[in-house]
Amino acid sequence: RPDPQALWNKHLSKIDWNQADASFSRDGKKGDWNLKPGMPVRWPIKFSGLKFWIHPSTFKHTGLFPEQATNWDWMRDVITKAKRQVSVLNLFGYTGGASLACVQAGASIVHVDASKVAIKCGRENAEISGLSSKPIRWILDDAQEFVRREIKRGNKYDGIVLDPPAFGHGPNKELWKIEDHLPGLLKMCKQVLNDKPLFFLINGYASGYSAIAYENNLKDLLIEFGGVFEKGELTIEEYKSGRLLPCGIFARWSLSEKK
């Protein structure tokens, strides 16, 4: 699929590219997937100990960001080592990968997303992963508005996952612009953390931002708790060549020791 940040030469041959079962193309602002004859509209896969429905959308997404698997393993490890009940807030939760990984490790989850389609997909992924009976609250809401209400309600969490887009709207047309709203949302998130929190993870996909910038924000919020701060790029391996392809950035903090 096309990506404006793919600033490198192709390594695969035309034969390899022509073997793709689906490709995404864009004409101006409009984009769509081209599927080979016989391709299903969606199909299930096993990945990172979970199951997901893959369903190519007009936004070029497929319902899964596989580069997040290392973050899921990290959260599973933190939650398991806590050896107590852990509550997690997942904002901009998309189709539930992080939520399912956390609940699989024994946590209770509040999953918030502004998209009805994403919430529906998340529920379906939980079902085929055998996790639909686990403690997951699926909330259709604007992330900022939900956190404001949680502050008023006095609800607290042990961990927070934040996966904000560069731009978007809530279910009631609430505006989200990362450069305007992220710092304020992070400050509100601190108000819904427990006195002894376990972890905080923020992912980024918008061009022009860096993992260092995200880590700096986390340090401003959490340095008083001690613990470990990490940052880096999220990648996937290119087919055949093994070359790492950049897919996003992350910064994260936890009380557990760095491996």
mmCIF file of C-alpha atoms in Angstrom:
data_model
loop_
_atom_site.group_PDB
_atom_site.id
_atom_site.type_symbol
_atom_site.label_atom_id
_atom_site.label_comp_id
_atom_site.label_asym_id
_atom_site.label_seq_id
_atom_site.Cartn_x
_atom_site.Cartn_y
_atom_site.Cartn_z
ATOM 1 C CA ARG A 1 0.000 0.000 0.000
ATOM 2 C CA PRO A 2 1.226 3.578 -0.595
ATOM 3 C CA ASP A 3 2.774 5.498 2.254
ATOM 4 C CA PRO A 4 4.254 9.020 2.041
ATOM 5 C CA GLN A 5 6.980 7.999 4.504
ATOM 6 C CA ALA A 6 8.248 5.081 2.403
ATOM 7 C CA LEU A 7 11.409 6.909 1.360
ATOM 8 C CA TRP A 8 13.463 3.940 0.199
ATOM 9 C CA ASN A 9 13.941 1.866 -2.933
ATOM 10 C CA LYS A 10 12.039 -1.328 -3.596
ATOM 11 C CA HIS A 11 13.998 -4.543 -3.052
ATOM 12 C CA LEU A 12 11.440 -7.020 -4.353
ATOM 13 C CA SER A 13 10.994 -7.912 -8.008
ATOM 14 C CA LYS A 14 7.922 -7.166 -10.128
ATOM 15 C CA ILE A 15 7.107 -10.875 -9.895
ATOM 16 C CA ASP A 16 6.912 -10.592 -6.102
ATOM 17 C CA TRP A 17 4.787 -7.446 -6.237
ATOM 18 C CA ASN A 18 2.402 -9.032 -8.746
ATOM 19 C CA GLN A 19 1.834 -11.945 -6.366
ATOM 20 C CA ALA A 20 0.128 -9.670 -3.840
ATOM 21 C CA ASP A 21 -3.478 -10.730 -3.244
ATOM 22 C CA ALA A 22 -4.520 -7.165 -2.455
ATOM 23 C CA SER A 23 -3.147 -3.695 -3.104
ATOM 24 C CA PHE A 24 -4.281 -0.231 -2.108
ATOM 25 C CA SER A 25 -4.309 2.676 -4.544
ATOM 26 C CA ARG A 26 -5.282 6.309 -4.121
ATOM 27 C CA ASP A 27 -6.745 8.725 -6.654
ATOM 28 C CA GLY A 28 -6.572 12.162 -5.098
ATOM 29 C CA LYS A 29 -8.305 11.944 -1.714
ATOM 30 C CA LYS A 30 -10.185 8.764 -2.601
ATOM 31 C CA GLY A 31 -8.593 5.365 -2.066
ATOM 32 C CA ASP A 32 -9.640 1.759 -2.366
ATOM 33 C CA TRP A 33 -8.320 -1.802 -2.235
ATOM 34 C CA ASN A 34 -7.916 -3.931 -5.353
ATOM 35 C CA LEU A 35 -8.569 -7.550 -4.416
ATOM 36 C CA LYS A 36 -7.768 -10.537 -6.598
ATOM 37 C CA PRO A 37 -10.761 -12.668 -7.664
ATOM 38 C CA GLY A 38 -11.835 -15.022 -4.923
ATOM 39 C CA MET A 39 -10.457 -12.864 -2.110
ATOM 40 C CA PRO A 40 -12.859 -12.718 0.873
ATOM 41 C CA VAL A 41 -14.066 -9.416 2.268
ATOM 42 C CA ARG A 42 -12.476 -10.387 5.581
ATOM 43 C CA TRP A 43 -10.650 -13.365 7.028
ATOM 44 C CA PRO A 44 -9.324 -14.462 10.460
ATOM 45 C CA ILE A 45 -5.643 -14.824 11.343
ATOM 46 C CA LYS A 46 -3.643 -15.909 14.382
ATOM 47 C CA PHE A 47 -1.086 -13.367 15.553
ATOM 48 C CA SER A 48 0.830 -12.748 18.797
ATOM 49 C CA GLY A 49 -1.213 -15.268 20.737
ATOM 50 C CA LEU A 50 -4.504 -13.696 19.643
ATOM 51 C CA LYS A 51 -6.929 -13.910 16.737
ATOM 52 C CA PHE A 52 -8.026 -11.015 14.525
ATOM 53 C CA TRP A 53 -10.367 -10.399 11.645
ATOM 54 C CA ILE A 54 -8.486 -8.793 8.753
ATOM 55 C CA HIS A 55 -10.746 -6.480 6.765
ATOM 56 C CA PRO A 56 -9.202 -3.981 4.309
ATOM 57 C CA SER A 57 -10.917 -0.587 4.616
ATOM 58 C CA THR A 58 -11.139 2.528 2.452
ATOM 59 C CA PHE A 59 -8.812 4.232 4.960
ATOM 60 C CA LYS A 60 -6.139 1.713 3.803
ATOM 61 C CA HIS A 61 -6.064 0.008 7.223
ATOM 62 C CA THR A 62 -6.481 -3.757 7.541
ATOM 63 C CA GLY A 63 -7.730 -3.956 11.129
ATOM 64 C CA LEU A 64 -4.338 -4.821 12.615
ATOM 65 C CA PHE A 65 -1.029 -3.053 13.270
ATOM 66 C CA PRO A 66 1.413 -5.985 13.614
ATOM 67 C CA GLU A 67 4.331 -3.764 14.654
ATOM 68 C CA GLN A 68 2.560 -3.347 18.017
ATOM 69 C CA ALA A 69 3.271 -6.956 19.029
ATOM 70 C CA THR A 70 6.416 -5.990 20.960
ATOM 71 C CA ASN A 71 4.421 -3.455 22.978
ATOM 72 C CA TRP A 72 1.761 -6.075 23.701
ATOM 73 C CA ASP A 73 4.431 -8.459 24.999
ATOM 74 C CA TRP A 74 5.846 -5.663 27.154
ATOM 75 C CA MET A 75 2.445 -4.915 28.699
ATOM 76 C CA ARG A 76 1.741 -8.608 29.275
ATOM 77 C CA ASP A 77 5.042 -8.856 31.143
ATOM 78 C CA VAL A 78 4.384 -5.790 33.319
ATOM 79 C CA ILE A 79 0.853 -6.938 34.179
ATOM 80 C CA THR A 80 1.906 -10.505 34.967
ATOM 81 C CA LYS A 81 4.772 -9.398 37.212
ATOM 82 C CA ALA A 82 2.471 -7.090 39.183
ATOM 83 C CA LYS A 83 0.815 -10.148 40.767
ATOM 84 C CA ARG A 84 -2.305 -8.165 41.597
ATOM 85 C CA GLN A 85 -5.439 -6.935 39.890
ATOM 86 C CA VAL A 86 -4.518 -4.357 37.252
ATOM 87 C CA SER A 87 -6.853 -1.850 35.593
ATOM 88 C CA VAL A 88 -5.958 -0.367 32.194
ATOM 89 C CA LEU A 89 -7.374 2.512 30.166
ATOM 90 C CA ASN A 90 -6.883 2.169 26.405
ATOM 91 C CA LEU A 91 -7.582 5.431 24.555
ATOM 92 C CA PHE A 92 -7.974 5.485 20.764
ATOM 93 C CA GLY A 93 -8.143 1.691 21.152
ATOM 94 C CA TYR A 94 -8.958 0.869 17.499
ATOM 95 C CA THR A 95 -9.754 -2.837 16.978
ATOM 96 C CA GLY A 96 -8.544 -3.970 20.379
ATOM 97 C CA GLY A 97 -5.069 -5.467 20.009
ATOM 98 C CA ALA A 98 -3.639 -3.778 23.116
ATOM 99 C CA SER A 99 -6.844 -4.351 25.085
ATOM 100 C CA LEU A 100 -6.914 -8.058 24.281
ATOM 101 C CA ALA A 101 -3.230 -8.486 25.145
ATOM 102 C CA CYS A 102 -3.760 -6.798 28.525
ATOM 103 C CA VAL A 103 -6.892 -8.718 29.424
ATOM 104 C CA GLN A 104 -5.195 -11.924 28.332
ATOM 105 C CA ALA A 105 -2.535 -11.230 30.990
ATOM 106 C CA GLY A 106 -5.213 -10.797 33.662
ATOM 107 C CA ALA A 107 -6.002 -7.070 33.610
ATOM 108 C CA SER A 108 -9.406 -5.391 33.417
ATOM 109 C CA ILE A 109 -9.752 -2.973 30.492
ATOM 110 C CA VAL A 110 -11.690 0.143 29.562
ATOM 111 C CA HIS A 111 -11.405 0.424 25.786
ATOM 112 C CA VAL A 112 -12.335 3.822 24.295
ATOM 113 C CA ASP A 113 -12.680 4.666 20.615
ATOM 114 C CA ALA A 114 -14.733 7.195 18.645
ATOM 115 C CA SER A 115 -15.525 4.740 15.821
ATOM 116 C CA LYS A 116 -18.505 2.393 15.952
ATOM 117 C CA VAL A 117 -16.807 0.212 13.349
ATOM 118 C CA ALA A 118 -13.638 -0.087 15.448
ATOM 119 C CA ILE A 119 -15.617 -0.975 18.574
ATOM 120 C CA LYS A 120 -17.569 -3.624 16.654
ATOM 121 C CA CYS A 121 -14.336 -5.091 15.256
ATOM 122 C CA GLY A 122 -12.777 -5.102 18.712
ATOM 123 C CA ARG A 123 -15.705 -7.073 20.120
ATOM 124 C CA GLU A 124 -15.459 -9.565 17.259
ATOM 125 C CA ASN A 125 -11.708 -9.967 17.795
ATOM 126 C CA ALA A 126 -12.325 -10.608 21.486
ATOM 127 C CA GLU A 127 -14.886 -13.265 20.563
ATOM 128 C CA ILE A 128 -12.683 -15.227 18.168
ATOM 129 C CA SER A 129 -9.765 -14.912 20.627
ATOM 130 C CA GLY A 130 -11.915 -16.524 23.328
ATOM 131 C CA LEU A 131 -11.807 -13.379 25.478
ATOM 132 C CA SER A 132 -15.344 -12.005 25.164
ATOM 133 C CA SER A 133 -16.172 -13.029 28.749
ATOM 134 C CA LYS A 134 -13.156 -11.192 30.154
ATOM 135 C CA PRO A 135 -13.520 -7.784 31.906
ATOM 136 C CA ILE A 136 -13.480 -5.412 28.910
ATOM 137 C CA ARG A 137 -15.714 -2.320 28.765
ATOM 138 C CA TRP A 138 -16.164 -1.148 25.178
ATOM 139 C CA ILE A 139 -16.830 2.612 25.212
ATOM 140 C CA LEU A 140 -17.861 4.615 22.145
ATOM 141 C CA ASP A 141 -16.713 8.117 23.067
ATOM 142 C CA ASP A 142 -14.311 10.965 22.423
ATOM 143 C CA ALA A 143 -11.084 10.246 24.317
ATOM 144 C CA GLN A 144 -10.751 13.728 25.788
ATOM 145 C CA GLU A 145 -14.360 13.924 26.921
ATOM 146 C CA PHE A 146 -14.218 10.464 28.459
ATOM 147 C CA VAL A 147 -11.103 11.275 30.503
ATOM 148 C CA ARG A 148 -12.684 14.536 31.712
ATOM 149 C CA ARG A 149 -15.660 12.587 33.037
ATOM 150 C CA GLU A 150 -13.411 9.945 34.602
ATOM 151 C CA ILE A 151 -11.630 12.713 36.536
ATOM 152 C CA LYS A 152 -14.978 13.943 37.861
ATOM 153 C CA ARG A 153 -16.017 10.387 38.743
ATOM 154 C CA GLY A 154 -12.756 9.782 40.566
ATOM 155 C CA ASN A 155 -11.919 6.614 38.632
ATOM 156 C CA LYS A 156 -8.273 5.546 38.595
ATOM 157 C CA TYR A 157 -6.124 3.195 36.506
ATOM 158 C CA ASP A 158 -2.851 1.305 36.920
ATOM 159 C CA GLY A 159 -1.872 1.627 33.267
ATOM 160 C CA ILE A 160 -2.728 3.791 30.268
ATOM 161 C CA VAL A 161 -2.322 3.099 26.546
ATOM 162 C CA LEU A 162 -2.520 6.085 24.210
ATOM 163 C CA ASP A 163 -2.532 5.673 20.429
ATOM 164 C CA PRO A 164 -3.602 9.085 19.101
ATOM 165 C CA PRO A 165 -4.054 9.895 15.405
ATOM 166 C CA ALA A 166 -2.721 13.098 13.902
ATOM 167 C CA PHE A 167 -6.245 14.333 13.202
ATOM 168 C CA GLY A 168 -9.742 13.074 13.811
ATOM 169 C CA HIS A 169 -13.237 13.603 15.179
ATOM 170 C CA GLY A 170 -15.160 12.113 18.076
ATOM 171 C CA PRO A 171 -18.605 10.515 17.682
ATOM 172 C CA ASN A 172 -20.216 13.950 18.215
ATOM 173 C CA LYS A 173 -17.812 15.743 15.862
ATOM 174 C CA GLU A 174 -15.374 16.663 18.641
ATOM 175 C CA LEU A 175 -12.167 17.885 17.010
ATOM 176 C CA TRP A 176 -8.815 16.190 17.639
ATOM 177 C CA LYS A 177 -5.543 17.751 16.422
ATOM 178 C CA ILE A 178 -2.480 16.161 17.967
ATOM 179 C CA GLU A 179 -0.409 19.348 18.032
ATOM 180 C CA ASP A 180 -3.166 21.205 19.901
ATOM 181 C CA HIS A 181 -4.689 18.548 22.138
ATOM 182 C CA LEU A 182 -2.057 15.939 23.057
ATOM 183 C CA PRO A 183 -0.314 17.905 25.865
ATOM 184 C CA GLY A 184 -3.644 18.636 27.550
ATOM 185 C CA LEU A 185 -4.832 15.059 27.253
ATOM 186 C CA LEU A 186 -1.603 13.776 28.802
ATOM 187 C CA LYS A 187 -2.065 16.088 31.791
ATOM 188 C CA MET A 188 -5.610 14.802 32.243
ATOM 189 C CA CYS A 189 -4.391 11.211 31.978
ATOM 190 C CA LYS A 190 -2.115 11.744 34.958
ATOM 191 C CA GLN A 191 -5.176 12.651 37.018
ATOM 192 C CA VAL A 192 -6.718 9.237 36.374
ATOM 193 C CA LEU A 193 -3.566 7.286 37.287
ATOM 194 C CA ASN A 194 -3.371 5.505 40.619
ATOM 195 C CA ASP A 195 -0.924 6.690 43.283
ATOM 196 C CA LYS A 196 1.335 3.740 42.355
ATOM 197 C CA PRO A 197 0.848 3.269 38.603
ATOM 198 C CA LEU A 198 2.442 0.433 36.636
ATOM 199 C CA PHE A 199 2.884 1.656 33.069
ATOM 200 C CA PHE A 200 2.121 4.285 30.438
ATOM 201 C CA LEU A 201 2.502 3.684 26.694
ATOM 202 C CA ILE A 202 2.107 6.217 23.891
ATOM 203 C CA ASN A 203 2.357 5.389 20.190
ATOM 204 C CA GLY A 204 2.806 7.786 17.305
ATOM 205 C CA TYR A 205 2.224 7.598 13.560
ATOM 206 C CA ALA A 206 2.098 11.282 12.562
ATOM 207 C CA SER A 207 5.052 12.477 10.512
ATOM 208 C CA GLY A 208 7.056 15.321 12.024
ATOM 209 C CA TYR A 209 7.000 13.955 15.580
ATOM 210 C CA SER A 210 9.728 11.981 17.317
ATOM 211 C CA ALA A 211 10.025 9.326 19.985
ATOM 212 C CA ILE A 212 12.175 11.767 21.960
ATOM 213 C CA ALA A 213 9.323 14.282 22.029
ATOM 214 C CA TYR A 214 6.926 11.622 23.310
ATOM 215 C CA GLU A 215 9.426 10.483 25.948
ATOM 216 C CA ASN A 216 9.932 14.070 27.092
ATOM 217 C CA ASN A 217 6.190 14.360 27.664
ATOM 218 C CA LEU A 218 6.126 11.137 29.671
ATOM 219 C CA LYS A 219 9.054 12.275 31.805
ATOM 220 C CA ASP A 220 7.236 15.508 32.632
ATOM 221 C CA LEU A 221 4.284 13.441 33.850
ATOM 222 C CA LEU A 222 5.919 10.478 35.548
ATOM 223 C CA ILE A 223 9.484 11.235 36.634
ATOM 224 C CA GLU A 224 8.338 11.445 40.284
ATOM 225 C CA PHE A 225 7.497 7.731 40.243
ATOM 226 C CA GLY A 226 10.985 6.601 39.243
ATOM 227 C CA GLY A 227 10.892 3.549 37.016
ATOM 228 C CA VAL A 228 12.180 3.124 33.479
ATOM 229 C CA PHE A 229 11.590 5.270 30.381
ATOM 230 C CA GLU A 230 12.085 3.793 26.910
ATOM 231 C CA LYS A 231 11.574 5.072 23.382
ATOM 232 C CA GLY A 232 12.137 3.898 19.848
ATOM 233 C CA GLU A 233 10.757 3.018 16.442
ATOM 234 C CA LEU A 234 8.221 0.329 15.639
ATOM 235 C CA THR A 235 9.127 -1.804 12.627
ATOM 236 C CA ILE A 236 8.163 -4.878 10.642
ATOM 237 C CA GLU A 237 10.414 -7.094 8.536
ATOM 238 C CA GLU A 238 10.131 -6.788 4.786
ATOM 239 C CA TYR A 239 9.127 -9.966 2.980
ATOM 240 C CA LYS A 240 12.163 -11.992 1.825
ATOM 241 C CA SER A 241 14.840 -9.321 2.373
ATOM 242 C CA GLY A 242 14.421 -9.030 6.159
ATOM 243 C CA ARG A 243 14.975 -5.290 5.908
ATOM 244 C CA LEU A 244 13.291 -3.382 8.743
ATOM 245 C CA LEU A 245 10.536 -1.032 7.619
ATOM 246 C CA PRO A 246 9.630 1.845 9.979
ATOM 247 C CA CYS A 247 5.962 1.854 10.983
ATOM 248 C CA GLY A 248 5.758 4.354 13.826
ATOM 249 C CA ILE A 249 7.296 5.479 17.091
ATOM 250 C CA PHE A 250 6.673 4.837 20.765
ATOM 251 C CA ALA A 251 7.634 5.992 24.226
ATOM 252 C CA ARG A 252 6.785 4.053 27.356
ATOM 253 C CA TRP A 253 7.318 4.022 31.102
ATOM 254 C CA SER A 254 7.033 1.303 33.703
ATOM 255 C CA LEU A 255 7.978 0.620 37.284
ATOM 256 C CA SER A 256 9.519 -2.708 36.288
ATOM 257 C CA GLU A 257 13.231 -2.937 35.528
ATOM 258 C CA LYS A 258 14.398 -2.739 31.941
ATOM 259 C CA LYS A 259 15.495 -6.113 30.528
#
